[in-house]
Short mmCIF file of C-alpha atoms in Angstrom, two decimals:
data_model
loop_
_atom_site.label_atom_id
_atom_site.label_comp_id
_atom_site.label_asym_id
_atom_site.label_seq_id
_atom_site.Cartn_x
_atom_site.Cartn_y
_atom_site.Cartn_z
CA LYS A 169 38.34 9.80 37.13
CA THR A 170 35.90 11.61 34.76
CA ARG A 171 38.10 14.54 34.30
CA LEU A 172 41.03 12.52 33.76
CA SER A 173 38.99 10.48 30.91
CA GLN A 174 38.31 13.68 29.36
CA VAL A 175 41.83 14.77 29.18
CA ILE A 176 42.96 11.49 27.72
CA MET A 177 40.14 11.30 25.10
CA SER A 178 40.83 14.85 24.34
CA LEU A 179 44.62 14.14 23.66
CA ALA A 180 43.59 11.12 21.60
CA SER A 181 41.53 12.96 19.12
CA GLN A 182 42.91 14.10 15.90
CA GLY A 183 41.72 17.57 16.24
CA GLY A 184 40.71 20.18 18.97
CA SER A 185 37.28 21.51 18.95
CA MET A 186 36.81 25.13 18.07
CA THR A 187 33.68 27.48 18.10
CA GLU A 188 31.91 27.90 14.84
CA SER A 189 32.78 31.68 14.63
CA GLY A 190 36.32 30.55 14.93
CA ALA A 191 36.06 27.67 12.81
CA ALA A 192 37.00 29.66 9.52
CA ALA A 193 40.07 31.68 10.83
CA GLY A 194 41.25 28.63 12.46
CA ALA A 195 41.15 26.73 9.07
CA MET A 196 43.07 29.52 7.50
CA GLN A 197 45.88 29.71 10.18
CA SER A 198 46.13 25.98 10.25
CA SER A 199 48.23 23.81 7.91
CA ASP A 200 48.94 20.46 7.32
CA GLU A 201 52.52 20.65 8.86
CA GLU A 202 50.99 21.85 12.02
CA ASP A 203 48.55 19.11 12.05
CA SER A 204 51.30 16.54 11.74
CA SER A 205 53.29 18.25 14.65
CA SER A 206 50.14 18.62 16.67
CA SER A 207 49.31 14.96 16.39
CA LEU A 208 52.81 14.12 17.59
CA SER A 209 52.69 16.43 20.36
CA ARG A 210 49.15 14.93 21.56
CA LEU A 211 50.90 11.38 21.28
CA VAL A 212 53.55 12.32 23.36
CA ALA A 213 51.37 13.88 25.82
CA ILE A 214 49.41 10.80 26.17
CA TYR A 215 52.35 8.74 26.72
CA SER A 216 53.48 11.56 29.40
CA VAL A 217 49.70 11.14 31.19
CA SER A 218 50.31 7.35 31.07
CA GLY A 219 53.83 7.77 32.97
CA LEU A 220 52.35 9.73 35.53
CA LEU A 221 49.51 7.35 36.18
CA ARG A 222 51.73 4.78 36.46
CA PHE A 223 53.73 6.44 39.15
CA TYR A 224 50.75 7.27 41.15
CA CYS A 225 49.56 3.63 40.85
CA SER A 226 53.28 2.50 41.95
CA ALA A 227 53.26 5.33 44.84
CA ILE A 228 49.67 4.20 46.09
CA GLU A 229 50.69 0.41 45.99
CA LYS A 230 53.99 1.40 47.93
CA ALA A 231 51.86 3.09 50.46
CA LEU A 232 49.14 0.29 50.80
CA GLU A 233 51.98 -2.34 51.42
CA LYS A 234 53.52 0.01 54.17
CA ALA A 235 50.44 0.49 55.82
CA GLN A 236 49.57 -3.46 55.78
CA GLY A 237 53.00 -3.86 57.05
CA GLU A 238 52.10 -1.90 60.08
CA ASN A 239 48.99 -3.97 60.75
CA GLU A 240 46.48 -1.52 59.19
CA VAL A 241 43.27 -3.08 57.88
CA ILE A 242 42.80 -1.93 54.46
CA THR A 243 40.09 -3.74 52.34
CA GLU A 244 40.45 -1.67 49.07
CA SER A 245 41.64 1.59 47.79
CA PRO A 246 39.35 3.56 45.36
CA LEU A 247 42.07 5.93 44.30
CA LEU A 248 44.06 2.78 43.21
CA THR A 249 41.26 1.42 41.29
CA THR A 250 40.77 4.71 39.63
CA CYS A 251 44.30 5.36 38.83
CA ASP A 252 44.41 1.68 37.47
CA GLU A 253 41.31 2.18 35.36
CA CYS A 254 42.45 5.60 33.80
CA LEU A 255 45.83 4.09 33.29
CA SER A 256 44.38 1.23 31.24
CA GLU A 257 42.23 3.90 29.40
CA ALA A 258 45.45 5.96 28.65
CA ALA A 259 47.55 3.10 27.48
CA ASP A 260 44.72 1.91 25.03
CA CYS A 261 44.36 5.51 23.52
CA TYR A 262 48.23 5.78 23.14
CA VAL A 263 48.30 2.39 21.21
CA ALA A 264 45.30 3.52 18.94
CA SER A 265 47.13 7.11 18.37
CA LEU A 266 50.49 5.59 17.74
CA ARG A 267 49.20 2.98 15.13
CA ALA A 268 47.30 5.93 13.63
CA TYR A 269 50.19 8.17 13.25
CA GLY A 270 52.12 5.35 11.97
CA ALA A 271 49.38 4.84 9.19
CA MET A 272 49.55 8.48 8.34
CA LEU A 273 53.24 8.87 7.95
CA GLY A 274 52.90 9.17 4.18
CA SER A 275 49.89 12.02 4.61
CA HIS A 276 52.06 13.71 7.04
CA SER A 277 55.30 13.58 4.77
CA LEU A 278 53.16 15.18 1.93
CA SER A 279 52.31 18.20 3.91
CA SER A 280 55.68 18.75 5.61
CA SER A 281 59.26 19.18 4.71
CA GLN A 282 60.25 15.70 6.28
CA ALA A 283 60.25 12.06 4.92
CA GLU A 284 58.13 9.29 6.66
CA ALA A 285 61.41 7.87 8.17
CA GLN A 286 62.35 11.30 9.62
CA LEU A 287 58.84 11.59 11.14
CA ALA A 288 59.08 8.12 12.57
CA GLN A 289 62.64 8.93 14.03
CA ARG A 290 61.24 11.91 15.60
CA ALA A 291 58.22 10.12 17.20
CA ILE A 292 60.48 7.43 18.56
CA THR A 293 62.92 9.87 19.87
CA LEU A 294 60.38 12.21 21.86
CA ILE A 295 58.74 9.25 23.34
CA ALA A 296 61.54 7.55 24.52
CA ASP A 297 63.03 10.83 25.73
CA GLU A 298 59.64 11.22 27.59
CA ARG A 299 60.08 7.69 29.00
CA VAL A 300 63.35 8.61 30.46
CA ALA A 301 62.24 11.79 32.16
CA SER A 302 58.85 10.20 33.31
CA PRO A 303 58.94 8.98 36.96
CA GLY A 304 56.41 6.22 35.89
CA PHE A 305 59.22 4.51 33.93
CA ALA A 306 61.83 4.88 36.79
CA ASP A 307 63.33 1.45 38.41
CA ASP A 308 61.33 1.77 41.45
CA ALA A 309 58.32 2.30 39.76
CA LEU A 310 58.86 -0.86 37.52
CA SER A 311 59.91 -2.94 40.46
CA ILE A 312 56.46 -4.02 41.32
CA GLU A 313 55.55 -7.61 40.97
CA GLY A 314 54.61 -8.27 37.62
CA ALA A 315 54.80 -4.95 36.39
CA GLU A 316 56.72 -5.79 33.13
CA ASP A 317 54.53 -8.70 32.03
CA ASP A 318 51.07 -6.94 32.20
CA LEU A 319 49.23 -5.58 29.22
CA VAL A 320 49.81 -1.87 29.96
CA SER A 321 53.37 -2.43 30.48
CA LYS A 322 53.61 -4.13 26.91
CA GLN A 323 51.72 -1.30 25.38
CA LEU A 324 53.74 1.34 27.02
CA SER A 325 57.08 -0.40 26.19
CA LEU A 326 59.91 0.83 23.83
CA SER A 327 59.56 -2.43 22.18
CA PHE A 328 55.95 -1.57 21.06
CA LEU A 329 56.94 1.75 20.21
CA VAL A 330 59.86 0.95 17.92
CA SER A 331 58.30 -2.19 16.17
CA THR A 332 55.14 0.20 15.40
CA MET A 333 56.80 3.14 13.97
CA VAL A 334 59.65 1.30 12.18
CA ASP A 335 57.57 -1.11 10.76
CA ALA A 336 55.13 1.68 9.49
CA ALA A 337 58.19 3.62 8.02
CA MET A 338 60.04 0.61 6.23
CA THR A 339 57.26 0.57 3.39
CA HIS A 340 58.28 4.25 2.68
CA LEU A 341 62.05 3.89 2.59
CA LYS A 342 63.29 5.54 -0.61
CA THR A 343 66.96 6.88 0.19
CA LEU A 344 69.84 6.01 2.14
CA ASP A 345 68.94 9.25 4.35
CA ASP A 346 65.88 7.29 5.26
CA THR A 347 67.52 4.19 6.42
CA ASN A 348 69.93 6.39 8.38
CA ALA A 349 67.00 8.12 10.25
CA LEU A 350 65.47 4.89 11.33
CA LYS A 351 69.04 3.67 12.45
CA LEU A 352 69.30 6.73 14.63
CA ALA A 353 65.90 6.29 16.02
CA VAL A 354 66.78 2.54 17.00
CA LYS A 355 70.00 3.76 18.65
CA ALA A 356 68.07 6.36 20.54
CA ALA A 357 65.61 4.11 21.72
CA SER A 358 68.41 1.58 22.81
CA LYS A 359 70.16 4.43 24.79
CA CYS A 360 66.81 4.74 26.67
CA GLY A 361 66.45 1.27 27.28
CA LEU A 362 65.45 -0.79 24.29
CA ASP A 363 66.24 -4.60 24.61
CA SER A 364 69.75 -5.16 22.80
CA GLU A 365 68.15 -8.18 21.14
CA GLU A 366 65.15 -6.19 19.92
CA SER A 367 67.48 -3.51 18.68
CA ASN A 368 69.70 -5.94 16.83
CA LYS A 369 66.61 -7.23 15.19
CA TRP A 370 65.46 -3.81 13.72
CA MET A 371 68.92 -2.93 12.78
CA THR A 372 69.60 -5.97 10.81
CA LEU A 373 66.01 -5.40 9.10
CA ILE A 374 67.08 -1.82 8.24
CA ASP A 375 70.58 -2.71 7.03
CA GLU A 376 69.07 -5.19 4.57
CA LYS A 377 66.94 -2.50 3.12
CA GLU A 378 69.88 -0.26 3.08
CA GLN A 379 71.75 -2.81 1.34
CA ASN A 380 68.95 -2.89 -1.28
CA LEU A 381 69.17 0.82 -1.64
CA VAL A 382 72.83 0.75 -2.24
CA GLU A 383 72.61 -1.78 -4.88
CA VAL A 384 69.98 0.30 -6.80
CA LEU A 385 72.03 3.24 -6.52
CA VAL A 386 75.16 1.34 -7.74
CA GLY A 387 73.39 -0.01 -10.31
CA SER A 388 71.95 3.49 -11.69
CA GLU A 389 75.51 5.12 -11.30
CA ALA A 390 77.42 2.24 -12.98
CA GLU A 391 75.07 2.64 -16.00
CA ILE A 392 76.09 6.23 -16.10
CA LEU A 393 79.66 5.37 -15.73
CA LEU A 394 79.62 2.76 -18.60
CA GLU A 395 78.08 5.30 -21.06
CA GLU A 396 80.83 7.65 -20.12
CA CYS A 397 83.60 5.58 -20.50
CA GLY A 398 82.66 3.82 -23.74
CA LEU A 399 81.86 0.13 -22.36
CA GLY A 400 78.16 0.88 -22.29
CA ALA A 401 77.92 1.34 -26.11
CA ILE A 402 79.85 -1.68 -26.63
CA ARG A 403 77.66 -3.82 -24.59
CA SER A 404 74.34 -2.43 -26.14
CA GLY A 405 75.66 -3.30 -29.47
CA ILE A 406 76.33 -7.11 -28.49
CA LYS A 407 72.93 -7.27 -26.50
CA ASP A 408 71.11 -5.92 -29.70
CA MET A 409 73.21 -8.56 -31.89
CA GLU A 410 72.09 -11.43 -29.65
CA ARG A 411 68.26 -10.61 -29.98
CA VAL A 412 68.71 -11.01 -34.06
CA TYR A 413 71.58 -13.38 -33.83
CA ILE A 414 71.67 -16.17 -36.76
CA ASP A 415 74.36 -18.79 -37.37
CA GLY A 416 77.40 -17.41 -39.10
CA MET A 417 76.68 -14.01 -37.82
CA THR A 418 79.66 -11.96 -36.49
CA MET A 419 79.99 -8.91 -34.26
CA SER A 420 82.33 -6.91 -36.48
CA SER A 421 79.63 -7.00 -39.15
CA HIS A 422 76.88 -5.67 -36.70
CA PRO A 423 76.03 -2.15 -36.57
CA GLY A 424 77.92 -0.38 -33.55
CA LEU A 425 80.33 -3.21 -33.43
CA SER A 426 82.70 -2.52 -36.33
CA ARG A 427 86.30 -2.73 -35.86
CA ASN A 428 86.50 1.13 -35.89
CA GLU A 429 83.77 1.81 -33.40
CA VAL A 430 85.02 -0.87 -31.05
CA GLU A 431 88.57 0.33 -31.20
CA ALA A 432 87.32 4.03 -30.49
CA ALA A 433 85.43 2.98 -27.56
CA MET A 434 87.99 0.92 -26.09
CA ARG A 435 90.57 3.64 -26.52
CA LYS A 436 88.17 6.06 -24.48
CA PHE A 437 87.84 3.22 -21.71
CA TYR A 438 91.44 2.78 -21.35
CA SER A 439 92.10 6.46 -20.98
CA SER A 440 89.49 6.70 -18.09
CA LEU A 441 91.35 3.89 -16.30
CA PHE A 442 94.14 6.34 -15.21
CA SER A 443 91.33 8.57 -13.70
CA PRO A 444 88.30 6.49 -13.41
CA PRO A 445 85.29 8.58 -13.00
CA ILE A 446 83.92 6.70 -10.33
CA PRO A 447 81.07 8.79 -8.44
CA THR A 448 82.05 9.71 -4.60
CA PHE A 449 78.18 9.17 -3.46
CA GLU A 450 79.22 12.03 -0.86
CA ASP A 451 75.76 13.66 -1.55
CA ALA A 452 73.67 10.37 -1.52
CA ILE A 453 75.58 8.23 1.30
CA LYS A 454 76.55 9.94 4.55
CA ASP A 455 78.19 6.98 5.97
CA VAL A 456 82.00 6.67 5.13
CA GLN A 457 82.20 3.13 5.01
CA LEU A 458 79.21 2.62 3.10
CA ARG A 459 80.45 5.06 0.48
CA LYS A 460 83.57 3.08 0.35
CA ILE A 461 81.55 -0.03 -0.43
CA ALA A 462 79.28 1.60 -3.06
CA ARG A 463 82.57 3.04 -4.89
CA SER A 464 84.02 -0.58 -4.67
CA ARG A 465 80.85 -2.15 -6.04
CA THR A 466 80.45 0.45 -9.02
CA ALA A 467 83.98 -0.46 -9.92
CA GLN A 468 83.35 -4.14 -9.89
CA VAL A 469 80.35 -3.90 -11.96
CA VAL A 470 82.66 -1.93 -14.55
CA ILE A 471 85.07 -4.79 -14.30
CA ASP A 472 82.61 -7.53 -14.92
CA VAL A 473 81.07 -5.45 -18.10
CA TYR A 474 84.57 -5.52 -19.43
CA GLN A 475 85.28 -9.18 -18.76
CA GLU A 476 81.99 -9.69 -20.41
CA VAL A 477 82.46 -7.40 -23.29
CA PHE A 478 86.27 -8.84 -23.74
CA GLY A 479 85.11 -12.36 -23.91
CA ALA A 480 82.45 -11.69 -26.38
CA LEU A 481 85.00 -9.67 -28.70
CA THR A 482 87.69 -12.44 -28.46
CA SER A 483 85.21 -15.28 -29.28
CA GLU A 484 84.60 -16.95 -32.57
CA ARG A 485 81.52 -14.58 -33.03
CA GLY A 486 83.58 -11.65 -32.70
CA GLY A 487 84.73 -12.04 -36.34
CA TYR A 488 87.85 -9.40 -35.78
CA THR A 489 90.84 -10.27 -37.34
CA ASP A 490 92.92 -7.80 -35.81
CA LEU A 491 92.38 -7.76 -31.67
CA SER A 492 95.26 -5.19 -31.06
CA PHE A 493 92.72 -2.81 -29.89
CA LEU A 494 92.28 -4.78 -26.57
CA GLU A 495 95.12 -3.51 -24.73
CA HIS A 496 94.47 -5.01 -21.36
CA ASP A 497 92.98 -8.11 -20.28
CA PRO A 498 90.30 -8.34 -17.74
CA ASN A 499 93.03 -9.07 -14.79
CA GLN A 500 95.30 -6.01 -16.03
CA VAL A 501 91.89 -3.91 -15.86
CA LYS A 502 91.04 -5.05 -12.46
CA ALA A 503 94.43 -4.42 -11.28
CA LEU A 504 94.43 -0.89 -12.70
#
């Protein structure tokens, strides 16, 4: 028991011991990225030890049941007690280490070439794979009465792993690659046995975050597109006029909204309709369907702005005696 405790505590520690003479050399050779990888390796190792201890507990209990079935009198098993206590200790250390790793995702990301979501994905994938490979989580080991209801089982569950890591990574999501990494992590855990209800819950939350990121990306790209096609200048002029508007003021007399300026901008916009510079999003969005949605939303932003501009220019505030520069109404623009 003492030796097992030493191994568990050593794996749970954030750094290995080194002699004083080797400290300087070790410090020069180590890097923050190696520390991140080492922390994850120790985390997976603790989970592996927990799986083995769970397997030993299961095997001992089955042996005791068999012996009792053969009318052997067995009052207690010191070995089972030791394995149970070590399993509880290992599970507690795993939980603490997992939470610590999640809390340090930001630090690990700064010192490595991977984003926080990618680090979380790697942790979930490695531990889920370890669970599949471990005899301690096989069907026969989990078949012991109450096995899935006890504290240790909950601590070592895929549900706890995914909830801890995904929740920790959610606050760091900045790009669609990040959301994709978390989706892949949840899918990997699902293949290894994560409950479908739990999987759907996290996929829904990630989808919501993904939609928010798409909206931000679309908004940013749409602003660029509006400036390129000429509508941005007109919209800016209209907003500027609204800030200083007084009764009787007309758009045609406002700087940036003269007939010649608006006509030039509209000519530029109409010429772009036949080959609209809508971004492909190929670099920013890997998912084909999501790319289509982003392009469609970007086009819709342009249509909405045109409808807004068209309505303003044709209103009483417009002041334009000749509107022949408006070649298409909003519905025609949408069709084009």
